[in-house]
Amino acid sequence: MGFFSSKKEDKLPEWYAQVKENQERFFVFLDKMENKMMELCEASIPELTELYKNDPDIFHREYGRLKAGVLGQLEQIREKVDDVHEEKILDLYSEINHSGVRATHPHYGLLNDFRNQCGDRYRQQFEVKLEEWTDKINETSAEDLEIKYQNVLKEYDAIKDKFTCKQCGSPITIEKIFLIETFVNCPSCNTQNTFSPSTQAQMLQHFAQDLARQRTASLYQAIRNAEQKERDLYQKMHELKLKITFEKDKKLAAQYQQQRDAFEKERQEAIDSLPVLSEQYTRAKYAEWIKIVPDFKEHLLTRMENDLGAVSPRW
């Protein structure tokens, strides 16, 4: 188990056995939870995909309920793992740490590595897999929304000059795509007429956000790439730290440290890029969203400002 094998049994502290057992059991537990996620999602994805394609309900309510149920189960798995990590890893670390095994203690390296290795297994592997499965569940409703949008535009072009006044029969130009039933005045007799948009046009407000996301997906992926780069570099730095700790050759240890410093610089650059990438994505997404449904501009601008204040971008 990595650092554990580097110490002789007669020099290990009394708490070593408990630390080792908790780490091993935690890793086994994570394997089980990851398998549970995989089984759940592999069984759900075909069903969700088929249901979305064949659901006669334009609002896909049955699909939405099933999808929410699957995502809810994934969230329950995450919460369970978080609770176990807190109880079996962090609490044990704190207990031993508070008993006197602090940074200057000769065995603190064992304790600190226990916490770090468990945290890395949790954050760098389990959470990444959870995120990937969540994305795959969300993708079960993926469709070419650009085609749907173009169909709305074509329909609008076809009917915008064909609406007539119910009172005098004069033509009334529909000046924009309406999303809800609207009163329009006749320019000839000033009679108010009720214009009811088609179901297809009404649906525009419901898929506008997803279309904006599709149009800016490359910017969102850039954020994900930067996050993954940071995680990968952190893992490399951690591995080098262990090498430096147990390397007796000072020259080789110095080389490891030089590599670690270079990785730290790259990692910091990735971290620093995240707020910039996040803002670029958020502004671009809302710009597209407003283009699609300009009537909601003021509301969307307010929402954008709220999202810009968030820690991470809302997909």
mmCIF file with all atom_site columns, C-alpha atoms in Angstrom, residues 25-105:
data_model
loop_
_atom_site.group_PDB
_atom_site.id
_atom_site.type_symbol
_atom_site.label_atom_id
_atom_site.label_alt_id
_atom_site.label_comp_id
_atom_site.label_asym_id
_atom_site.label_entity_id
_atom_site.label_seq_id
_atom_site.pdbx_PDB_ins_code
_atom_site.Cartn_x
_atom_site.Cartn_y
_atom_site.Cartn_z
_atom_site.occupancy
_atom_site.B_iso_or_equiv
_atom_site.pdbx_formal_charge
_atom_site.auth_seq_id
_atom_site.auth_comp_id
_atom_site.auth_asym_id
_atom_site.auth_atom_id
_atom_site.pdbx_PDB_model_num
ATOM 1  C CA . ARG A 1 25  ? -11.623 -0.758 3.402   1.00 0.00 ? 25  ARG A CA 1
ATOM 2  C CA . PHE A 1 26  ? -12.292 2.719  2.006   1.00 0.00 ? 26  PHE A CA 1
ATOM 3  C CA . PHE A 1 27  ? -10.726 1.782  -1.325  1.00 0.00 ? 27  PHE A CA 1
ATOM 4  C CA . VAL A 1 28  ? -12.803 -1.417 -1.481  1.00 0.00 ? 28  VAL A CA 1
ATOM 5  C CA . PHE A 1 29  ? -15.909 0.609  -0.623  1.00 0.00 ? 29  PHE A CA 1
ATOM 6  C CA . LEU A 1 30  ? -15.178 3.068  -3.447  1.00 0.00 ? 30  LEU A CA 1
ATOM 7  C CA . ASP A 1 31  ? -14.760 0.186  -5.893  1.00 0.00 ? 31  ASP A CA 1
ATOM 8  C CA . LYS A 1 32  ? -18.197 -1.097 -4.887  1.00 0.00 ? 32  LYS A CA 1
ATOM 9  C CA . MET A 1 33  ? -19.802 2.328  -5.221  1.00 0.00 ? 33  MET A CA 1
ATOM 10 C CA . GLU A 1 34  ? -18.229 2.839  -8.643  1.00 0.00 ? 34  GLU A CA 1
ATOM 11 C CA . ASN A 1 35  ? -19.537 -0.549 -9.775  1.00 0.00 ? 35  ASN A CA 1
ATOM 12 C CA . LYS A 1 36  ? -22.962 0.369  -8.432  1.00 0.00 ? 36  LYS A CA 1
ATOM 13 C CA . MET A 1 37  ? -22.909 3.605  -10.435 1.00 0.00 ? 37  MET A CA 1
ATOM 14 C CA . MET A 1 38  ? -21.857 1.745  -13.554 1.00 0.00 ? 38  MET A CA 1
ATOM 15 C CA . GLU A 1 39  ? -24.596 -0.881 -13.206 1.00 0.00 ? 39  GLU A CA 1
ATOM 16 C CA . LEU A 1 40  ? -27.242 1.778  -12.547 1.00 0.00 ? 40  LEU A CA 1
ATOM 17 C CA . CYS A 1 41  ? -26.263 3.945  -15.494 1.00 0.00 ? 41  CYS A CA 1
ATOM 18 C CA . GLU A 1 42  ? -25.646 1.152  -17.981 1.00 0.00 ? 42  GLU A CA 1
ATOM 19 C CA . ALA A 1 43  ? -29.145 -0.141 -17.249 1.00 0.00 ? 43  ALA A CA 1
ATOM 20 C CA . SER A 1 44  ? -30.757 3.316  -17.321 1.00 0.00 ? 44  SER A CA 1
ATOM 21 C CA . ILE A 1 45  ? -29.156 4.939  -20.365 1.00 0.00 ? 45  ILE A CA 1
ATOM 22 C CA . PRO A 1 46  ? -30.811 2.739  -23.048 1.00 0.00 ? 46  PRO A CA 1
ATOM 23 C CA . GLU A 1 47  ? -34.199 3.072  -21.347 1.00 0.00 ? 47  GLU A CA 1
ATOM 24 C CA . LEU A 1 48  ? -33.898 6.844  -21.010 1.00 0.00 ? 48  LEU A CA 1
ATOM 25 C CA . THR A 1 49  ? -32.727 7.256  -24.597 1.00 0.00 ? 49  THR A CA 1
ATOM 26 C CA . GLU A 1 50  ? -35.590 5.176  -25.968 1.00 0.00 ? 50  GLU A CA 1
ATOM 27 C CA . LEU A 1 51  ? -38.163 6.901  -23.777 1.00 0.00 ? 51  LEU A CA 1
ATOM 28 C CA . TYR A 1 52  ? -37.035 10.363 -24.855 1.00 0.00 ? 52  TYR A CA 1
ATOM 29 C CA . LYS A 1 53  ? -37.183 9.477  -28.547 1.00 0.00 ? 53  LYS A CA 1
ATOM 30 C CA . ASN A 1 54  ? -40.612 7.843  -28.402 1.00 0.00 ? 54  ASN A CA 1
ATOM 31 C CA . ASP A 1 55  ? -42.338 9.936  -25.737 1.00 0.00 ? 55  ASP A CA 1
ATOM 32 C CA . PRO A 1 56  ? -45.437 11.555 -27.333 1.00 0.00 ? 56  PRO A CA 1
ATOM 33 C CA . ASP A 1 57  ? -45.457 14.211 -24.599 1.00 0.00 ? 57  ASP A CA 1
ATOM 34 C CA . ILE A 1 58  ? -43.654 17.250 -26.024 1.00 0.00 ? 58  ILE A CA 1
ATOM 35 C CA . PHE A 1 59  ? -42.593 18.199 -22.493 1.00 0.00 ? 59  PHE A CA 1
ATOM 36 C CA . HIS A 1 60  ? -41.115 14.714 -21.893 1.00 0.00 ? 60  HIS A CA 1
ATOM 37 C CA . ARG A 1 61  ? -42.493 14.595 -18.365 1.00 0.00 ? 61  ARG A CA 1
ATOM 38 C CA . GLU A 1 62  ? -42.224 10.830 -17.931 1.00 0.00 ? 62  GLU A CA 1
ATOM 39 C CA . TYR A 1 63  ? -38.659 10.955 -19.202 1.00 0.00 ? 63  TYR A CA 1
ATOM 40 C CA . GLY A 1 64  ? -37.931 13.832 -16.837 1.00 0.00 ? 64  GLY A CA 1
ATOM 41 C CA . ARG A 1 65  ? -39.233 11.899 -13.840 1.00 0.00 ? 65  ARG A CA 1
ATOM 42 C CA . LEU A 1 66  ? -37.177 8.825  -14.693 1.00 0.00 ? 66  LEU A CA 1
ATOM 43 C CA . LYS A 1 67  ? -34.052 10.871 -15.346 1.00 0.00 ? 67  LYS A CA 1
ATOM 44 C CA . ALA A 1 68  ? -34.485 12.765 -12.080 1.00 0.00 ? 68  ALA A CA 1
ATOM 45 C CA . GLY A 1 69  ? -34.774 9.437  -10.280 1.00 0.00 ? 69  GLY A CA 1
ATOM 46 C CA . VAL A 1 70  ? -31.506 8.160  -11.734 1.00 0.00 ? 70  VAL A CA 1
ATOM 47 C CA . LEU A 1 71  ? -29.679 11.408 -10.982 1.00 0.00 ? 71  LEU A CA 1
ATOM 48 C CA . GLY A 1 72  ? -31.123 11.263 -7.476  1.00 0.00 ? 72  GLY A CA 1
ATOM 49 C CA . GLN A 1 73  ? -29.658 7.797  -6.955  1.00 0.00 ? 73  GLN A CA 1
ATOM 50 C CA . LEU A 1 74  ? -26.264 9.038  -8.155  1.00 0.00 ? 74  LEU A CA 1
ATOM 51 C CA . GLU A 1 75  ? -26.487 11.894 -5.677  1.00 0.00 ? 75  GLU A CA 1
ATOM 52 C CA . GLN A 1 76  ? -27.315 9.443  -2.882  1.00 0.00 ? 76  GLN A CA 1
ATOM 53 C CA . ILE A 1 77  ? -24.205 7.429  -3.774  1.00 0.00 ? 77  ILE A CA 1
ATOM 54 C CA . ARG A 1 78  ? -22.114 10.592 -3.661  1.00 0.00 ? 78  ARG A CA 1
ATOM 55 C CA . GLU A 1 79  ? -23.529 11.567 -0.275  1.00 0.00 ? 79  GLU A CA 1
ATOM 56 C CA . LYS A 1 80  ? -22.881 8.084  1.101   1.00 0.00 ? 80  LYS A CA 1
ATOM 57 C CA . VAL A 1 81  ? -19.263 8.165  -0.063  1.00 0.00 ? 81  VAL A CA 1
ATOM 58 C CA . ASP A 1 82  ? -18.834 11.643 1.369   1.00 0.00 ? 82  ASP A CA 1
ATOM 59 C CA . ASP A 1 83  ? -20.186 10.492 4.737   1.00 0.00 ? 83  ASP A CA 1
ATOM 60 C CA . VAL A 1 84  ? -17.864 7.470  4.832   1.00 0.00 ? 84  VAL A CA 1
ATOM 61 C CA . HIS A 1 85  ? -14.876 9.601  3.826   1.00 0.00 ? 85  HIS A CA 1
ATOM 62 C CA . GLU A 1 86  ? -15.706 12.038 6.603   1.00 0.00 ? 86  GLU A CA 1
ATOM 63 C CA . GLU A 1 87  ? -16.230 9.381  9.264   1.00 0.00 ? 87  GLU A CA 1
ATOM 64 C CA . LYS A 1 88  ? -13.576 6.787  8.430   1.00 0.00 ? 88  LYS A CA 1
ATOM 65 C CA . ILE A 1 89  ? -10.811 8.965  7.022   1.00 0.00 ? 89  ILE A CA 1
ATOM 66 C CA . LEU A 1 90  ? -11.032 12.591 8.132   1.00 0.00 ? 90  LEU A CA 1
ATOM 67 C CA . ASP A 1 91  ? -12.309 11.854 11.636  1.00 0.00 ? 91  ASP A CA 1
ATOM 68 C CA . LEU A 1 92  ? -9.585  9.257  12.210  1.00 0.00 ? 92  LEU A CA 1
ATOM 69 C CA . TYR A 1 93  ? -6.962  11.663 10.888  1.00 0.00 ? 93  TYR A CA 1
ATOM 70 C CA . SER A 1 94  ? -8.208  14.392 13.238  1.00 0.00 ? 94  SER A CA 1
ATOM 71 C CA . GLU A 1 95  ? -8.293  12.040 16.212  1.00 0.00 ? 95  GLU A CA 1
ATOM 72 C CA . ILE A 1 96  ? -4.685  10.934 15.712  1.00 0.00 ? 96  ILE A CA 1
ATOM 73 C CA . ASN A 1 97  ? -3.559  14.435 14.802  1.00 0.00 ? 97  ASN A CA 1
ATOM 74 C CA . HIS A 1 98  ? -5.073  15.897 17.970  1.00 0.00 ? 98  HIS A CA 1
ATOM 75 C CA . SER A 1 99  ? -3.431  13.188 20.050  1.00 0.00 ? 99  SER A CA 1
ATOM 76 C CA . GLY A 1 100 ? -0.074  14.784 19.263  1.00 0.00 ? 100 GLY A CA 1
ATOM 77 C CA . VAL A 1 101 ? 0.895   13.488 15.824  1.00 0.00 ? 101 VAL A CA 1
ATOM 78 C CA . ARG A 1 102 ? 1.416   16.881 14.234  1.00 0.00 ? 102 ARG A CA 1
ATOM 79 C CA . ALA A 1 103 ? 3.662   18.187 11.472  1.00 0.00 ? 103 ALA A CA 1
ATOM 80 C CA . THR A 1 104 ? 6.882   17.851 13.487  1.00 0.00 ? 104 THR A CA 1
ATOM 81 C CA . HIS A 1 105 ? 6.113   14.336 14.711  1.00 0.00 ? 105 HIS A CA 1
#
